[in-house]
mmCIF file of C-alpha atoms in Angstrom:
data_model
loop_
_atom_site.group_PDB
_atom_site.id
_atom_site.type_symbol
_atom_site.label_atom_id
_atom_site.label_comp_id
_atom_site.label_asym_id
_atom_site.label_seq_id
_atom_site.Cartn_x
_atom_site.Cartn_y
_atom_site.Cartn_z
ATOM 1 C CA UNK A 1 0.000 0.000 0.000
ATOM 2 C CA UNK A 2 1.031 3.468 -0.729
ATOM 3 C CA UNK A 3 1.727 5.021 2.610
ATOM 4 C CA UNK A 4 1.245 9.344 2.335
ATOM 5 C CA UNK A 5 4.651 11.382 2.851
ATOM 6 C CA UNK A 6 4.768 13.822 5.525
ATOM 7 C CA UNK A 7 4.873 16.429 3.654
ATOM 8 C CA UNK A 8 1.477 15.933 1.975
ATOM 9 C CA UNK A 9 -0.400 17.425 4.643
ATOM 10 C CA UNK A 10 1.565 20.659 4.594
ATOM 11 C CA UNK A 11 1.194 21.176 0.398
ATOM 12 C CA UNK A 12 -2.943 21.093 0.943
ATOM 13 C CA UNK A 13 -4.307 24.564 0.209
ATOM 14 C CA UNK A 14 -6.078 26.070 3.702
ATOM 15 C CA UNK A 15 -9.439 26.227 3.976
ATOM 16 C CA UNK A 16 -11.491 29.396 2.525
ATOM 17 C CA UNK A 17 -12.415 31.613 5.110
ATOM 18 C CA UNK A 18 -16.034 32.346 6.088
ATOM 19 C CA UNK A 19 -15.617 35.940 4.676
ATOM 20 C CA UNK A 20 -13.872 34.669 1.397
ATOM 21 C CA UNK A 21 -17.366 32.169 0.999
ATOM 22 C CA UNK A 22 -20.614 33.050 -1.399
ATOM 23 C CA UNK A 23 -22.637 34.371 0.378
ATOM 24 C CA UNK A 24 -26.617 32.373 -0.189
ATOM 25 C CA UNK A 25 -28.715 33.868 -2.575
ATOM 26 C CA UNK A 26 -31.633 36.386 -0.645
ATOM 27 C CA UNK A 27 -34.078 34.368 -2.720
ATOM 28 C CA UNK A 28 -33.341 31.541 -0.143
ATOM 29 C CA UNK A 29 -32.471 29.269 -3.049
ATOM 30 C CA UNK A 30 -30.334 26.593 -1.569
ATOM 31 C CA UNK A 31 -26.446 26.826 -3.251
ATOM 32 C CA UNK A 32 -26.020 22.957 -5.342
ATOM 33 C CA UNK A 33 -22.265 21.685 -4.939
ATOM 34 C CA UNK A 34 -20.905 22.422 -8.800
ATOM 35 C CA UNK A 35 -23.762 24.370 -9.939
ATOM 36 C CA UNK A 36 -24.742 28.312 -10.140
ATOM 37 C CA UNK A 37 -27.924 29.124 -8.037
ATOM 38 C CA UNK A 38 -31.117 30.201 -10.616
ATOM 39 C CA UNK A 39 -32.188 33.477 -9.801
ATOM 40 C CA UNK A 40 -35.703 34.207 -9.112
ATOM 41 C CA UNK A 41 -36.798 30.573 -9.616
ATOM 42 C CA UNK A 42 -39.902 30.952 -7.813
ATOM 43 C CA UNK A 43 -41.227 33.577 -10.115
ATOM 44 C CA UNK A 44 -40.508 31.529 -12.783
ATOM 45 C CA UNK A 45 -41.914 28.533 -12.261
ATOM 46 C CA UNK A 46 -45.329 30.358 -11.212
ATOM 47 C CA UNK A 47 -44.674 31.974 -14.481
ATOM 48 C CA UNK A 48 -44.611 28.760 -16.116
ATOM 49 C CA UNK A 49 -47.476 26.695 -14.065
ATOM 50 C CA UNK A 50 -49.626 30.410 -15.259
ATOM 51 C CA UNK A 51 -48.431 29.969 -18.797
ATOM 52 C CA UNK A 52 -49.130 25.836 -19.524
ATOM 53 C CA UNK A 53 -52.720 26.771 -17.294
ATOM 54 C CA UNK A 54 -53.568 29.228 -19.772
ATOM 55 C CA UNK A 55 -52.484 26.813 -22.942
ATOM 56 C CA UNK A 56 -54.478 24.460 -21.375
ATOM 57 C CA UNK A 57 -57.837 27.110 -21.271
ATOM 58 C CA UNK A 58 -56.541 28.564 -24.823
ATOM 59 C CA UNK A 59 -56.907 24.975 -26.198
ATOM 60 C CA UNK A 60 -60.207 23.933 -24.589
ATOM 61 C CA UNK A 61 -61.999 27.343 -25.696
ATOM 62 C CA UNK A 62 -60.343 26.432 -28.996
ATOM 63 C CA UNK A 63 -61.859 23.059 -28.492
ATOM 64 C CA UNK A 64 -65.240 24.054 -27.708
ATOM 65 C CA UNK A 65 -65.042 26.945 -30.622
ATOM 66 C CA UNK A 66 -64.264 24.047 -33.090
ATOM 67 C CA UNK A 67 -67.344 21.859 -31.658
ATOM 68 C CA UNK A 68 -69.317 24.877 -32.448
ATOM 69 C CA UNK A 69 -70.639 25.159 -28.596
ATOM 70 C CA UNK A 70 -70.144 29.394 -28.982
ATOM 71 C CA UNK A 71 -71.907 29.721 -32.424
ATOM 72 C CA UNK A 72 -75.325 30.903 -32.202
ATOM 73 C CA UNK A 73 -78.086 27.861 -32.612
ATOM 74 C CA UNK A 74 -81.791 27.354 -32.841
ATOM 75 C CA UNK A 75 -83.385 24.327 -31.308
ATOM 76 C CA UNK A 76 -85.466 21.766 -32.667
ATOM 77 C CA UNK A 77 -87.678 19.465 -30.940
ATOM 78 C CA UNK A 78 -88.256 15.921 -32.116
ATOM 79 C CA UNK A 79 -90.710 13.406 -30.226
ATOM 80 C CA UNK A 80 -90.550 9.884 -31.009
ATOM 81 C CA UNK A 81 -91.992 6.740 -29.241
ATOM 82 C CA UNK A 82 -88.369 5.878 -27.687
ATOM 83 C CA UNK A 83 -85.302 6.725 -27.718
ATOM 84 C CA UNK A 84 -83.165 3.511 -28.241
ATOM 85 C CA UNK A 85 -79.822 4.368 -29.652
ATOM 86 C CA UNK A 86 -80.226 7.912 -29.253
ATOM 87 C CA UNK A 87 -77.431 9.631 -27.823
ATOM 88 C CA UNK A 88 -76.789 12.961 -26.262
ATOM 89 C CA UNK A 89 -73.963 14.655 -28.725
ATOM 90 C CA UNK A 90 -74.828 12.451 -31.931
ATOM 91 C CA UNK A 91 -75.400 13.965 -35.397
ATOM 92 C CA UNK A 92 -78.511 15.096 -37.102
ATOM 93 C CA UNK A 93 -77.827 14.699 -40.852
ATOM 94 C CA UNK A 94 -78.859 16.475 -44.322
ATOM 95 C CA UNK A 95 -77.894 14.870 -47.328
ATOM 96 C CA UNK A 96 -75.165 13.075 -45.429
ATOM 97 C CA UNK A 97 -73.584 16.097 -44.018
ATOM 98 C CA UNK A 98 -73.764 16.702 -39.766
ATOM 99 C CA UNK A 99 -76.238 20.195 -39.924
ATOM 100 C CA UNK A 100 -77.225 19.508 -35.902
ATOM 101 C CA UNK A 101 -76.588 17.948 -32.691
ATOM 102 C CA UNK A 102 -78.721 16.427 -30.161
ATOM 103 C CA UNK A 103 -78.703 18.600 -27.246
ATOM 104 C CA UNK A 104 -80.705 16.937 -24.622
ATOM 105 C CA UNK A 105 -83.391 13.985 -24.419
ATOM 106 C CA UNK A 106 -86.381 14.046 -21.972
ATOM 107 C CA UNK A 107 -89.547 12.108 -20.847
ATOM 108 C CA UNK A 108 -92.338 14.195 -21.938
ATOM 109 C CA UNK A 109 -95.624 13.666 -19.534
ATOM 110 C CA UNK A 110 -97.490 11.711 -22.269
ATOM 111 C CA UNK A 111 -94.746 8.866 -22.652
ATOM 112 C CA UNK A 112 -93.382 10.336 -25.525
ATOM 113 C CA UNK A 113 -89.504 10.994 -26.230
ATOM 114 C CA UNK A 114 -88.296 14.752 -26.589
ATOM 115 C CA UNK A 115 -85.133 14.560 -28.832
ATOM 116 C CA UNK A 116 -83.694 18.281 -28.479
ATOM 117 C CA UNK A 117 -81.371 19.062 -31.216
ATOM 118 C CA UNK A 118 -79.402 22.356 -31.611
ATOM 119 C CA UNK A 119 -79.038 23.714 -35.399
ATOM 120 C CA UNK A 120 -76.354 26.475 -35.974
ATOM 121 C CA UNK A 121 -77.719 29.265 -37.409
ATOM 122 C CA UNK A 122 -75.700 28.777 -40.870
ATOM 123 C CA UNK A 123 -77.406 25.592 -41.374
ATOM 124 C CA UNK A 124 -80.940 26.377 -40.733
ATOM 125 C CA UNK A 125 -81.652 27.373 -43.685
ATOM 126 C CA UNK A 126 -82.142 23.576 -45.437
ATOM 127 C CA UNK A 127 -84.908 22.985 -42.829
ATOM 128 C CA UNK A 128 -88.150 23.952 -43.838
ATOM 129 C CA UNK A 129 -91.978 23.816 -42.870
ATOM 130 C CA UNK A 130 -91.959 20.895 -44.859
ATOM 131 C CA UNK A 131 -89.345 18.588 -43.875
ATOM 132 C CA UNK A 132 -89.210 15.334 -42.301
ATOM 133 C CA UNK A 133 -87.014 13.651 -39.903
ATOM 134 C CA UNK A 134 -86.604 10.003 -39.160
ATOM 135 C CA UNK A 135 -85.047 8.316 -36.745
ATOM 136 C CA UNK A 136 -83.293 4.463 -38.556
ATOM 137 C CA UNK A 137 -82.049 1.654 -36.763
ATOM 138 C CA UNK A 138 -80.343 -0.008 -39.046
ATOM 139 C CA UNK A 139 -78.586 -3.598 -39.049
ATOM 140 C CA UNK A 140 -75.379 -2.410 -39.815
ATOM 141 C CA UNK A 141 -73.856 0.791 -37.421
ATOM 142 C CA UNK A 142 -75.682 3.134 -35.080
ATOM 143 C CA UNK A 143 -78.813 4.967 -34.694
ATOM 144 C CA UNK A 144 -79.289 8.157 -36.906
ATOM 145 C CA UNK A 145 -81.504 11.030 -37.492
ATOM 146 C CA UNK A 146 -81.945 12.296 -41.253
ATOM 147 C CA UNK A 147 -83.612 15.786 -42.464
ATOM 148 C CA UNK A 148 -85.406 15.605 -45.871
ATOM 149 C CA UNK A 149 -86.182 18.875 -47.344
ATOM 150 C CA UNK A 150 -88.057 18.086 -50.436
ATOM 151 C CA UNK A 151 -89.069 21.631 -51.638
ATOM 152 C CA UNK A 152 -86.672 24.319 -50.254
ATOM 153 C CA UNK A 153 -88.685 27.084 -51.604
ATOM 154 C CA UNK A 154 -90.655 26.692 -48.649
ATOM 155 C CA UNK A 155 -90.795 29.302 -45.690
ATOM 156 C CA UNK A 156 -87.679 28.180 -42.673
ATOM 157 C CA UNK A 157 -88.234 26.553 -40.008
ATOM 158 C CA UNK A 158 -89.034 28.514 -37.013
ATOM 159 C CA UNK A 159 -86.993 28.217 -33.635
ATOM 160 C CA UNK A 160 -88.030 25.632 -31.590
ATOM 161 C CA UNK A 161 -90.664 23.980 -33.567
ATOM 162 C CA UNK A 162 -91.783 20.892 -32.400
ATOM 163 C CA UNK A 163 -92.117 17.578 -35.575
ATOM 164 C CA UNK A 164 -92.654 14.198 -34.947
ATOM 165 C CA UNK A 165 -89.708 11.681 -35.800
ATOM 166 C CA UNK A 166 -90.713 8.593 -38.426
ATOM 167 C CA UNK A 167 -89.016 5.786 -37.198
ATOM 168 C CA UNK A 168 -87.793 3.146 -39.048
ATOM 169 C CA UNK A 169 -86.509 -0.154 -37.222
ATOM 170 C CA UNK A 170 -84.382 -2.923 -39.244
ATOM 171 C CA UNK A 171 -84.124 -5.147 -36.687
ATOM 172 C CA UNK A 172 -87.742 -5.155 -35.871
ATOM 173 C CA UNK A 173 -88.210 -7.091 -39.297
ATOM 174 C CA UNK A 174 -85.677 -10.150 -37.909
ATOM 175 C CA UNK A 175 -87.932 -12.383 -36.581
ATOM 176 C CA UNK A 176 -90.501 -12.466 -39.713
ATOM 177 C CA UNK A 177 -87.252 -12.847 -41.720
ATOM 178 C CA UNK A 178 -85.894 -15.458 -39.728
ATOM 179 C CA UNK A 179 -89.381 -17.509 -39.719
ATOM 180 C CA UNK A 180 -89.868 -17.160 -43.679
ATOM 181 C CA UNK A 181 -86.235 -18.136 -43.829
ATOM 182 C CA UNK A 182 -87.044 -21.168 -41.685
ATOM 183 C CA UNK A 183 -90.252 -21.786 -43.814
ATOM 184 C CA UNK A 184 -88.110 -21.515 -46.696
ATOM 185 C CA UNK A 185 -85.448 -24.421 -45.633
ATOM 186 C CA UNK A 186 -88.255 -26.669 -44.441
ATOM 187 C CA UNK A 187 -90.118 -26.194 -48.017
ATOM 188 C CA UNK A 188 -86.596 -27.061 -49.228
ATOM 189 C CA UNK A 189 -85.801 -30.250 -47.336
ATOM 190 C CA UNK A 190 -89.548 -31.577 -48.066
ATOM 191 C CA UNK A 191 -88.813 -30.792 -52.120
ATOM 192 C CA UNK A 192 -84.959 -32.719 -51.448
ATOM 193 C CA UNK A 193 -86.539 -35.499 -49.261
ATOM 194 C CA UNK A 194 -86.387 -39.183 -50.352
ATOM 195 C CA UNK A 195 -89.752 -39.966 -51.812
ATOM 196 C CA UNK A 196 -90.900 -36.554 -52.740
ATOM 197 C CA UNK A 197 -92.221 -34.794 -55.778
ATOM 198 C CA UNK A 198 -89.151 -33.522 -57.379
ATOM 199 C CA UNK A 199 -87.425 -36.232 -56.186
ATOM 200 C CA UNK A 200 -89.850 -38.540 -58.186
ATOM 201 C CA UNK A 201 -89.575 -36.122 -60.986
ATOM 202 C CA UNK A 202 -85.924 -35.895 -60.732
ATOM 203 C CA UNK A 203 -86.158 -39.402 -61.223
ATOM 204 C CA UNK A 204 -88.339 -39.495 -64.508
ATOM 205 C CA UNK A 205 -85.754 -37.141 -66.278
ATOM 206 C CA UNK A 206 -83.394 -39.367 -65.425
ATOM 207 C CA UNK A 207 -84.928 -42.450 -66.689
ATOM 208 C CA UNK A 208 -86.714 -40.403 -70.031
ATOM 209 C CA UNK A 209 -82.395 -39.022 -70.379
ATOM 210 C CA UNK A 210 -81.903 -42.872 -70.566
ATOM 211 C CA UNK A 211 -84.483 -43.487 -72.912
ATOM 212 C CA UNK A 212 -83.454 -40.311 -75.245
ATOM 213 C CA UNK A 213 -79.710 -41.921 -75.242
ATOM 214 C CA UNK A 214 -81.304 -46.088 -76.129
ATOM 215 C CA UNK A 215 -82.082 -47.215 -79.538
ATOM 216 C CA UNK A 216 -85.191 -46.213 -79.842
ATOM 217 C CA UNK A 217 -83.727 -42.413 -79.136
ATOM 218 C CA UNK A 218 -86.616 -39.924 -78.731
ATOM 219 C CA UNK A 219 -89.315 -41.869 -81.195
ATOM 220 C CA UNK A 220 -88.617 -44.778 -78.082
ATOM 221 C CA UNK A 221 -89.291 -41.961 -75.488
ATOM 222 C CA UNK A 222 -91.980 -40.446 -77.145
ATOM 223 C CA UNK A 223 -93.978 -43.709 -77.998
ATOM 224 C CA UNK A 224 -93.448 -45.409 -74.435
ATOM 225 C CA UNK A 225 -90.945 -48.102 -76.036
ATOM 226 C CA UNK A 226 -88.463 -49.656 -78.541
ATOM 227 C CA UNK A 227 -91.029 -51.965 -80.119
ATOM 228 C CA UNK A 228 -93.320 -49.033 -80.957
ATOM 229 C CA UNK A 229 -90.526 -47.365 -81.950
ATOM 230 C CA UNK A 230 -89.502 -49.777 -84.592
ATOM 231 C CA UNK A 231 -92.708 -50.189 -85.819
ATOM 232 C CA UNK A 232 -93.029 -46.304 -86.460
ATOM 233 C CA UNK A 233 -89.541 -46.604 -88.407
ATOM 234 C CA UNK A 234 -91.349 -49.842 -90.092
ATOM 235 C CA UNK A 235 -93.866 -47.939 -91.326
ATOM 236 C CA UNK A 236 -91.442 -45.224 -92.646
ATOM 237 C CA UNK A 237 -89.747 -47.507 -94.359
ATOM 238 C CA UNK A 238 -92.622 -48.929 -96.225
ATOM 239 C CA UNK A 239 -93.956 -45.097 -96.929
ATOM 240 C CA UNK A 240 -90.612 -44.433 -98.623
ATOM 241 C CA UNK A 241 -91.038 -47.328 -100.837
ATOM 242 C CA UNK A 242 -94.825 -46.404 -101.452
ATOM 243 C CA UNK A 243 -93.684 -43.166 -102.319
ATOM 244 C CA UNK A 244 -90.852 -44.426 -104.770
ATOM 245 C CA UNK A 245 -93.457 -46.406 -106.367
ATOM 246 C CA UNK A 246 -95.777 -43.453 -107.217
ATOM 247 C CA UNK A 247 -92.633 -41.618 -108.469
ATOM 248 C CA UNK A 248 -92.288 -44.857 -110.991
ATOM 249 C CA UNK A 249 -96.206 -44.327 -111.834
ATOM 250 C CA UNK A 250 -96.197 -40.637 -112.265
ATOM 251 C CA UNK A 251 -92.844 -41.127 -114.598
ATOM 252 C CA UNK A 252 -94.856 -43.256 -116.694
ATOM 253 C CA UNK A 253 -98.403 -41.475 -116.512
ATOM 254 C CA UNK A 254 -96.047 -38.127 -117.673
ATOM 255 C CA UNK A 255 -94.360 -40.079 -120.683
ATOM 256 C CA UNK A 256 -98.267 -41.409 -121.534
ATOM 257 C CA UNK A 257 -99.769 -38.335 -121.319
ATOM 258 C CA UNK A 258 -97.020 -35.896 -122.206
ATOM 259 C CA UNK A 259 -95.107 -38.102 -124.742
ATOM 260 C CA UNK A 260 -94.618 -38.546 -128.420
ATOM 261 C CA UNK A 261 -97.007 -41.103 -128.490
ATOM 262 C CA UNK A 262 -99.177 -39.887 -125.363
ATOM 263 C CA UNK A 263 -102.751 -38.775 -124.875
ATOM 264 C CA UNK A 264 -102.276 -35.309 -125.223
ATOM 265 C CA UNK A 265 -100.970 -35.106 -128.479
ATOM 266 C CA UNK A 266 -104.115 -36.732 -129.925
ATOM 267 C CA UNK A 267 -105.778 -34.590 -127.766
ATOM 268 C CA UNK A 268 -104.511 -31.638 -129.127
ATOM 269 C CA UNK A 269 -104.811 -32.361 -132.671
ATOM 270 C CA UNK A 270 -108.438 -33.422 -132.004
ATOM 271 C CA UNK A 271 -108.974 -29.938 -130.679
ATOM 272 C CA UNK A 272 -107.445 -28.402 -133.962
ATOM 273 C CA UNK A 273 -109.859 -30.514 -136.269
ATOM 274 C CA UNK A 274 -113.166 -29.340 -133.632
ATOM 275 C CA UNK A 275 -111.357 -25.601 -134.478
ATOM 276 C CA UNK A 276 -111.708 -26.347 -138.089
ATOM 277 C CA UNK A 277 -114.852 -27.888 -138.239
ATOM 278 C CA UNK A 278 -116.006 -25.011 -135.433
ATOM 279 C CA UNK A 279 -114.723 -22.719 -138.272
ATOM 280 C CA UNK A 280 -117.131 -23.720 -141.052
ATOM 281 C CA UNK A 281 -120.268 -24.242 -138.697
ATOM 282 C CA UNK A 282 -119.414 -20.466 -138.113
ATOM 283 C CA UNK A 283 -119.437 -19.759 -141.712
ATOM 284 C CA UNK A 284 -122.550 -21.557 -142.247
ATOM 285 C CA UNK A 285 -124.030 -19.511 -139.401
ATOM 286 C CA UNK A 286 -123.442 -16.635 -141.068
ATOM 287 C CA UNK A 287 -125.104 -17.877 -144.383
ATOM 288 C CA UNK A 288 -128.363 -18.510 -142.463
ATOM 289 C CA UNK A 289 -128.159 -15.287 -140.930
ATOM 290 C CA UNK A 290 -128.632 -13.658 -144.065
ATOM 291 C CA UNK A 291 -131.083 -16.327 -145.075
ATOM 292 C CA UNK A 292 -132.768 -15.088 -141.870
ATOM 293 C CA UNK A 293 -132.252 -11.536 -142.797
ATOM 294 C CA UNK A 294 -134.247 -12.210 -146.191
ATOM 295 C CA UNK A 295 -136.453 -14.204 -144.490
ATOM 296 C CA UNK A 296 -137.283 -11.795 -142.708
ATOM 297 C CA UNK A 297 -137.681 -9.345 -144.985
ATOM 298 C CA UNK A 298 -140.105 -11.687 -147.033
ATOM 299 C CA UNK A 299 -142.300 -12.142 -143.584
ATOM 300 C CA UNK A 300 -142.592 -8.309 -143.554
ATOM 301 C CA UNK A 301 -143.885 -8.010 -147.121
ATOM 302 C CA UNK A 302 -146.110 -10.765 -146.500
ATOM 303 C CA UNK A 303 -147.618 -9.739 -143.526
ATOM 304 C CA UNK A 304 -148.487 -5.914 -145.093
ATOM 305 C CA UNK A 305 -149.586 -8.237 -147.811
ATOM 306 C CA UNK A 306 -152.003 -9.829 -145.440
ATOM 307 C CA UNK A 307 -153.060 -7.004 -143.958
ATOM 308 C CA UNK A 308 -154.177 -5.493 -147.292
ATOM 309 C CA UNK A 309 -155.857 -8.407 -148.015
ATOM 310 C CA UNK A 310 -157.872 -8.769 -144.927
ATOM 311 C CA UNK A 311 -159.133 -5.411 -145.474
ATOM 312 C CA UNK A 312 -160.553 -6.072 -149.183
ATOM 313 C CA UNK A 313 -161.954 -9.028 -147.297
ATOM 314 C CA UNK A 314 -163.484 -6.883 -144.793
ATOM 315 C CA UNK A 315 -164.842 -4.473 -148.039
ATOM 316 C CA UNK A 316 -165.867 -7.129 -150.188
ATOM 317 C CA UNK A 317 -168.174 -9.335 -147.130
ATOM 318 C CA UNK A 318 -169.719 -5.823 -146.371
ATOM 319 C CA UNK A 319 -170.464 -5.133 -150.294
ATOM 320 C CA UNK A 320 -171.715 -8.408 -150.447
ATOM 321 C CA UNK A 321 -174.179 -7.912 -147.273
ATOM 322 C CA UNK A 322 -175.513 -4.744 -148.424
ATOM 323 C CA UNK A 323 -176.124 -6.788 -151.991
ATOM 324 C CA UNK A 324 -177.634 -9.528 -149.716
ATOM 325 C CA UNK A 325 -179.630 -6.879 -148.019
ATOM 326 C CA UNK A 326 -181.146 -5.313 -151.284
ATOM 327 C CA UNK A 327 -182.483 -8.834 -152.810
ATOM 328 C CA UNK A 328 -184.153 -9.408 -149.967
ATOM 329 C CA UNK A 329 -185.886 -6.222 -150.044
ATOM 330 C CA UNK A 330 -186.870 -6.888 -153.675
ATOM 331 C CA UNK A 331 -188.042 -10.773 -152.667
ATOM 332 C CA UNK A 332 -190.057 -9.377 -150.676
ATOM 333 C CA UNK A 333 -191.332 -6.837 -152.277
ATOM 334 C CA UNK A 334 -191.486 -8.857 -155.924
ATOM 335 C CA UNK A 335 -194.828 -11.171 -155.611
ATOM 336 C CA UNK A 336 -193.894 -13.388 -158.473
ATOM 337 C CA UNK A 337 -190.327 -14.495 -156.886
ATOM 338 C CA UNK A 338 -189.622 -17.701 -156.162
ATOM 339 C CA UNK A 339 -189.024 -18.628 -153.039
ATOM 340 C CA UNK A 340 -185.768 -20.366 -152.767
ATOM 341 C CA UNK A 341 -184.285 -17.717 -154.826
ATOM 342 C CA UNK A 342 -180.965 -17.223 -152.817
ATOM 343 C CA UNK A 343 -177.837 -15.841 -154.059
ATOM 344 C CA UNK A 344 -174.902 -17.594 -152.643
ATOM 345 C CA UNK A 345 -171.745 -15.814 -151.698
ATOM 346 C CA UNK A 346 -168.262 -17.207 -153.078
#
């Protein structure tokens, strides 16, 4: 070990003296071994607890500025038949954009539910006499309040007017869903069973898709079997033949009619000699229509002819009266007459 010299004690610098010492600071701040006292430290941190107070103030007026709680509102009353999901500070919304708060909810003395929503001035204007506020539940998210303004020519809303809420519950529409969807699955599961309906009909597509790919192919579906199936194609068979037949017979019936040596060659030279012979009966006609023409003529002369005659007739019977007349005036007046004197007409 290192053992001190003598000496050592006698090179050690004396001790200050109490009038060569720093005197404490008259703030009564205590003096810290290596460090410089802080004047006025009191002052300062008052200063400083003052200054982060009124940062703290500044920000929650700021705060409350922001949230609009010192811009001017009207109120809006809204009664509804509950107020499930309805919260004190929650949004009242016009075409999806916040226009109101709710304020404060309250028991009214009927039963009813006062919703009390504050509207800043500079969005009163979209609520009108008019509008209509609902209140939705819906499946999905939170309750909210809606304002429909369908005609915003309308006179504004007044302050503090008092509408009724229409309320419109998803959820209350579970239950029926859930018991049609229930219905639904039960339907399903009866139509699905073993032994039902479409299970039997299931079944006949099946066996008419077997059917449709057997011999017989649909003909075999359609008639019920392959028997009646090949007698249909039997049939068939013997109508193409039948039909290849009468092709034969109407080849032949065209080659005796139409041909060379056919019937309608004959036919039509027979109808050129009726032409001809049609020809001079018309030329004959025409003879004895002049014949007829004379004849006629004749018949004309004749009958003036007769006429004529029939009135000389008529002359000559009355001549021959008056003659009549006259000898028997002188028969009877001649005494010596015999007296089957009689003069006798032609």
């Amino acid at each position: 070990m290192h053992t001190p010299e003598p000496h050592d004690h006698a090179e050690r610098p004396a001790a200050a003296a109490p009038s060569q010492r720093r005197s404490a600071p008259d703030d009564g701040a205590l003096p810290i071994d290596g460090l410089e006292p802080v004047p006025h430290l009191e002052r300062k941190a008052a200063a400083l607890l003052l200054f982060t107070l009124l940062l703290i103030v500044g920000s929650g007026l700021y705060l409350l500025y922001a949230r609009g709680v010192f811009e001017p509102t009207q109120s809006l009353v809204l009664t509804a038949e509950n107020s499930e999901g309805v919260s004190i500070g929650m949004d009242m919304t016009f075409s999806g954009f916040p226009i109101g708060k709710v304020d404060k909810i309250e028991l009214a003395k009927d039963g009813t539910v006062r919703i009390l929503v504050a509207v800043p001035k500079k969005d009163a204007h979209w609520l009108r006499i008019s509008s209509v506020f609902t209140l939705v539940k819906g499946l999905v998210g939170g309750t909210t309040i809606k304002a429909y303004s369908g005609i915003l020519d309308d006179p504004p809303l007044e302050d503090g007017a008092v509408r009724a809420v229409l309320a419109g519950d998803a959820t209350a529409e579970l239950p029926q869903l859930m018991s049609n969807a229930r219905q639904l699955l039960e339907n399903l599961n009866n139509m699905t069973a073993t032994g039902s309906a479409l299970g039997g009909t299931l079944e006949q597509l099946r066996e008419l898709s077997t059917k449709l790919n057997g011999p017989g192919g649909v003909l075999g579906a359609a008639l019920g079997g392959d028997s009646e199936a090949k007698k249909i194609s039997l049939t068939l068979d013997r109508a193409n033949q039948l039909l290849a037949r009468l092709d034969g017979i109407a080849k032949n019936a065209d080659k005796q009619v139409f041909g060379a040596q056919g019937v309608m060659p004959e036919v039509h030279a027979t109808v050129r000699q009726l032409n001809a012979v049609l020809s001079d009966v018309r030329g004959s006609l025409k003879k004895v229509d002049a014949v007829l023409v004379e004849a006629q003529a004749v018949g004309a002369n004749a009958k003036d002819a007769t006429n004529n005659l029939g009135d000389l007739r008529a002359d000559v019977e009355a001549s021959l009266r008056k003659v009549e007349g006259m000898l028997t005036e002188l028969n009877r007046k001649w005494p010596f007459a015999k007296k089957d004197a009689e003069v006798k007409l032609p």
